[in-house]
CSV table of C-alpha atoms in Angstrom, one decimal:
chain,number,residue,atom,x,y,z
A,1,MET,CA,-48.3,48.8,-5.4
A,2,ASP,CA,-45.8,46.4,-3.5
A,3,VAL,CA,-43.4,44.4,-5.6
A,4,ASN,CA,-42.7,42.0,-3.2
A,5,GLN,CA,-46.4,41.0,-3.0
A,6,GLU,CA,-46.7,41.0,-6.7
A,7,VAL,CA,-43.8,38.8,-7.1
A,8,HIS,CA,-45.4,36.5,-4.7
A,9,ASN,CA,-48.7,36.6,-6.4
A,10,ALA,CA,-47.0,35.7,-9.6
A,11,PHE,CA,-44.9,33.1,-7.9
A,12,GLU,CA,-47.8,31.3,-6.9
A,13,VAL,CA,-49.6,31.3,-10.4
A,14,ILE,CA,-46.5,30.3,-12.5
A,15,LYS,CA,-45.6,27.4,-10.0
A,16,GLU,CA,-48.9,25.8,-10.6
A,17,GLY,CA,-48.5,26.1,-14.7
A,18,GLY,CA,-50.5,29.4,-15.3
A,19,ILE,CA,-49.3,32.3,-17.2
A,20,ILE,CA,-48.8,35.8,-16.2
A,21,LEU,CA,-48.9,39.2,-17.9
A,22,TYR,CA,-46.1,41.5,-16.5
A,23,PRO,CA,-43.9,44.5,-17.0
A,24,THR,CA,-40.4,43.7,-18.1
A,25,ASP,CA,-37.4,45.9,-18.6
A,26,THR,CA,-38.9,46.9,-22.1
A,27,VAL,CA,-42.6,46.1,-23.5
A,28,TRP,CA,-45.2,44.3,-21.2
A,29,GLY,CA,-44.7,40.7,-21.5
A,30,ILE,CA,-46.7,37.4,-21.4
A,31,GLY,CA,-44.6,34.7,-19.3
A,32,CYS,CA,-44.4,31.5,-17.5
A,33,ASP,CA,-42.2,28.9,-16.5
A,34,ALA,CA,-39.3,28.2,-19.2
A,35,THR,CA,-39.3,24.6,-18.0
A,36,ASN,CA,-42.9,24.0,-18.3
A,37,PRO,CA,-44.2,22.8,-21.9
A,38,GLU,CA,-47.6,22.9,-20.9
A,39,ALA,CA,-47.8,26.6,-19.8
A,40,ILE,CA,-45.6,27.6,-22.9
A,41,ALA,CA,-48.0,25.7,-25.1
A,42,LYS,CA,-50.8,27.7,-23.5
A,43,ILE,CA,-48.8,31.2,-24.3
A,44,TYR,CA,-48.6,30.1,-28.1
A,45,LYS,CA,-52.7,29.3,-28.1
A,46,LEU,CA,-53.1,32.9,-26.6
A,47,LYS,CA,-51.1,34.6,-29.2
A,48,GLN,CA,-52.2,32.4,-31.9
A,49,ARG,CA,-48.8,32.0,-32.7
A,50,ALA,CA,-47.0,28.9,-34.3
A,51,GLU,CA,-45.1,27.0,-32.1
A,52,THR,CA,-42.1,27.3,-34.6
A,53,GLN,CA,-41.5,31.0,-33.9
A,54,SER,CA,-39.7,30.7,-30.7
A,55,MET,CA,-40.2,32.8,-27.7
A,56,ILE,CA,-37.3,34.4,-25.4
A,57,CYS,CA,-36.4,33.8,-21.9
A,58,LEU,CA,-35.4,36.5,-19.1
A,59,MET,CA,-32.6,35.3,-16.7
A,60,ASN,CA,-31.3,36.9,-13.6
A,61,GLY,CA,-27.7,36.2,-13.8
A,62,GLU,CA,-24.6,34.4,-15.1
A,63,LYS,CA,-25.8,31.4,-13.1
A,64,MET,CA,-28.9,30.9,-14.7
A,65,VAL,CA,-27.3,31.4,-18.1
A,66,TYR,CA,-24.8,29.0,-17.7
A,67,ASN,CA,-27.5,26.5,-16.3
A,68,VAL,CA,-29.2,26.8,-19.7
A,69,PHE,CA,-25.9,27.2,-22.1
A,70,LYS,CA,-22.9,25.2,-21.6
A,71,GLU,CA,-20.9,27.2,-24.0
A,72,ILE,CA,-21.5,30.8,-24.1
A,73,PRO,CA,-19.1,32.9,-26.5
A,74,GLU,CA,-16.9,35.5,-24.8
A,75,VAL,CA,-18.4,38.2,-27.1
A,76,ALA,CA,-21.5,37.6,-25.3
A,77,TRP,CA,-20.6,38.9,-22.2
A,78,GLN,CA,-18.9,41.8,-23.6
A,79,ILE,CA,-22.3,42.7,-25.6
A,80,ILE,CA,-24.0,42.4,-22.4
A,81,ASP,CA,-21.6,44.7,-20.4
A,82,LEU,CA,-21.5,47.1,-22.9
A,83,SER,CA,-25.3,47.4,-23.9
A,84,GLU,CA,-26.7,50.6,-22.9
A,85,LYS,CA,-30.4,49.3,-23.6
A,86,PRO,CA,-32.1,46.0,-23.1
A,87,THR,CA,-30.5,43.3,-25.5
A,88,THR,CA,-31.7,39.8,-26.4
A,89,LEU,CA,-29.0,37.4,-27.5
A,90,ILE,CA,-29.8,34.3,-29.5
A,91,LEU,CA,-27.5,31.4,-28.5
A,92,ASP,CA,-26.6,27.9,-29.7
A,93,GLN,CA,-27.7,24.8,-28.0
A,94,PRO,CA,-29.9,25.6,-25.2
A,95,ARG,CA,-30.4,22.9,-22.1
A,96,ASN,CA,-32.7,22.5,-19.3
A,97,VAL,CA,-35.7,24.2,-20.6
A,98,ALA,CA,-39.0,23.0,-22.1
A,99,PRO,CA,-38.3,21.7,-26.0
A,100,ASN,CA,-41.0,23.7,-27.2
A,101,ILE,CA,-39.5,27.2,-26.4
A,102,ILE,CA,-36.4,26.2,-28.4
A,103,ALA,CA,-36.0,27.2,-31.9
A,104,PRO,CA,-35.8,24.6,-34.7
A,105,ASP,CA,-32.1,25.5,-35.4
A,106,ASN,CA,-31.6,24.8,-31.7
A,107,THR,CA,-31.1,28.2,-30.4
A,108,LEU,CA,-32.8,30.2,-27.7
A,109,GLY,CA,-32.9,33.9,-27.3
A,110,MET,CA,-32.2,35.1,-23.4
A,111,ARG,CA,-32.1,38.6,-21.8
A,112,ILE,CA,-30.5,39.1,-18.5
A,113,VAL,CA,-32.7,41.5,-16.7
A,114,LYS,CA,-32.3,43.7,-13.5
A,115,GLU,CA,-35.7,45.2,-13.6
A,116,PRO,CA,-36.6,44.4,-9.8
A,117,PHE,CA,-40.1,42.7,-10.5
A,118,CYS,CA,-38.6,40.4,-13.0
A,119,PHE,CA,-35.5,39.9,-11.0
A,120,LYS,CA,-37.3,38.7,-7.9
A,121,LEU,CA,-39.6,36.7,-9.6
A,122,MET,CA,-36.9,34.9,-11.2
A,123,GLU,CA,-35.1,34.3,-7.6
A,124,ARG,CA,-38.1,33.0,-6.3
A,125,MET,CA,-38.5,30.6,-9.4
A,126,LYS,CA,-35.0,29.6,-9.6
A,127,LYS,CA,-35.6,29.3,-13.3
A,128,PRO,CA,-36.0,31.5,-16.4
A,129,LEU,CA,-39.2,33.3,-17.3
A,130,VAL,CA,-40.4,33.1,-20.8
A,131,SER,CA,-41.3,36.6,-22.1
A,132,THR,CA,-43.1,37.2,-25.3
A,133,SER,CA,-44.8,40.6,-26.1
A,134,ALA,CA,-48.3,40.9,-25.0
A,135,ASN,CA,-50.1,40.8,-28.3
A,136,ILE,CA,-51.9,38.3,-30.9
A,137,SER,CA,-49.3,37.0,-33.2
A,138,GLY,CA,-49.0,39.9,-36.3
A,139,GLN,CA,-50.9,42.4,-34.2
A,140,PRO,CA,-48.6,45.4,-33.2
A,141,THR,CA,-46.7,45.1,-30.1
A,142,PRO,CA,-48.4,47.3,-27.2
A,143,LYS,CA,-45.9,50.0,-26.2
A,144,SER,CA,-48.2,50.5,-22.8
A,145,PHE,CA,-50.6,48.5,-20.7
A,146,LYS,CA,-53.6,50.2,-21.8
A,147,GLU,CA,-52.9,49.3,-25.4
A,148,ILE,CA,-53.2,45.6,-24.5
A,149,SER,CA,-56.1,43.9,-26.0
A,150,PRO,CA,-58.7,42.6,-23.8
A,151,GLU,CA,-58.5,39.3,-25.2
A,152,ILE,CA,-54.8,38.7,-23.9
A,153,ILE,CA,-55.8,40.2,-20.5
A,154,LYS,CA,-58.8,37.8,-20.1
A,155,GLY,CA,-56.4,34.9,-21.4
A,156,VAL,CA,-53.8,35.2,-18.7
A,157,ASP,CA,-54.1,33.6,-15.1
A,158,TYR,CA,-52.6,36.5,-13.5
A,159,VAL,CA,-52.3,40.5,-14.4
A,160,VAL,CA,-49.1,41.9,-12.4
A,161,ASN,CA,-50.5,45.3,-10.7
A,162,LEU,CA,-47.2,47.3,-11.4
A,163,HIS,CA,-46.1,50.0,-14.2
A,164,HIS,CA,-49.6,50.3,-15.7
A,165,ASP,CA,-48.9,53.8,-17.1
A,166,LYS,CA,-45.2,53.2,-18.3
A,167,ILE,CA,-44.8,53.7,-21.8
A,168,THR,CA,-42.0,51.8,-23.7
A,169,GLU,CA,-41.2,52.9,-27.1
A,170,LYS,CA,-39.4,49.6,-28.0
A,171,ALA,CA,-38.4,46.2,-27.7
A,172,SER,CA,-35.2,44.9,-26.9
A,173,THR,CA,-32.2,44.7,-29.4
A,174,ILE,CA,-31.7,40.9,-30.6
A,175,ILE,CA,-28.3,39.8,-31.5
A,176,LYS,CA,-27.8,36.3,-32.7
A,177,LEU,CA,-24.4,34.9,-31.6
A,178,THR,CA,-23.0,31.4,-32.8
A,179,ASN,CA,-20.8,29.3,-30.9
A,180,ASP,CA,-18.1,30.0,-33.6
A,181,SER,CA,-18.4,33.7,-32.9
A,182,GLN,CA,-20.5,34.7,-35.7
A,183,VAL,CA,-22.5,38.0,-34.7
A,184,LYS,CA,-25.8,39.2,-36.6
A,185,VAL,CA,-28.0,41.8,-35.4
A,186,ILE,CA,-31.7,40.6,-35.8
A,187,ARG,CA,-33.4,43.9,-34.6
A,188,LYS,CA,-31.8,47.2,-33.7
C-alpha cells in the first residue's frame, strides 16, 4: 500500500468533482474539494443529510487556514498547539470555500491534520478537504473500515486503499471559537 499512489488516485477523482472514502486522523471520512459545491451536494445526498448540518474541512497548515479565515482568534493557535488529540475548531466568517459547506450561522469547522495521506492529498489539491463521517445521517459513526455500510462504499467515486484494519475509538474534539474570543466545547 503506497501512500503516494493513493494520493495520486484520490487527487485524480477529486479534481474531476468526485467524492472519496478515506482514512483521516480520526474516523473514516467521506471527502471532496471544499470549494466544489456540486461535489459537496453529492456527499449530502449520499449521507441523506440536510444541507443545514454543515460538514468540516481538513487543512494542512497555517497558510490554508488563513486563506479560509481572515480573522483567527489567538486562542485558536494555543488550542491547536496544546491539543493532544485531534481537535476541530469552529471559526467565524469563512471564505474561499463552497457556500453549501458553511453553517447557517456563517461558521465552518476545520481541523489541521498531519496524517500523511490527508496532508499529502491537500498539498496536491492546494485546497481544503471536506470531511464528514462515513455513515448515513443518524446512523452510528463507523469505528473501522469494516463497519462502513455497503451503501456508502458503493456511493463514493473512490475508496482509498489504506488503513483498512485500523480501529478508531472516537471522532475529534470540537471547540467553537468566536471572533470575540468566546470558547465553547461542542464535543469532547
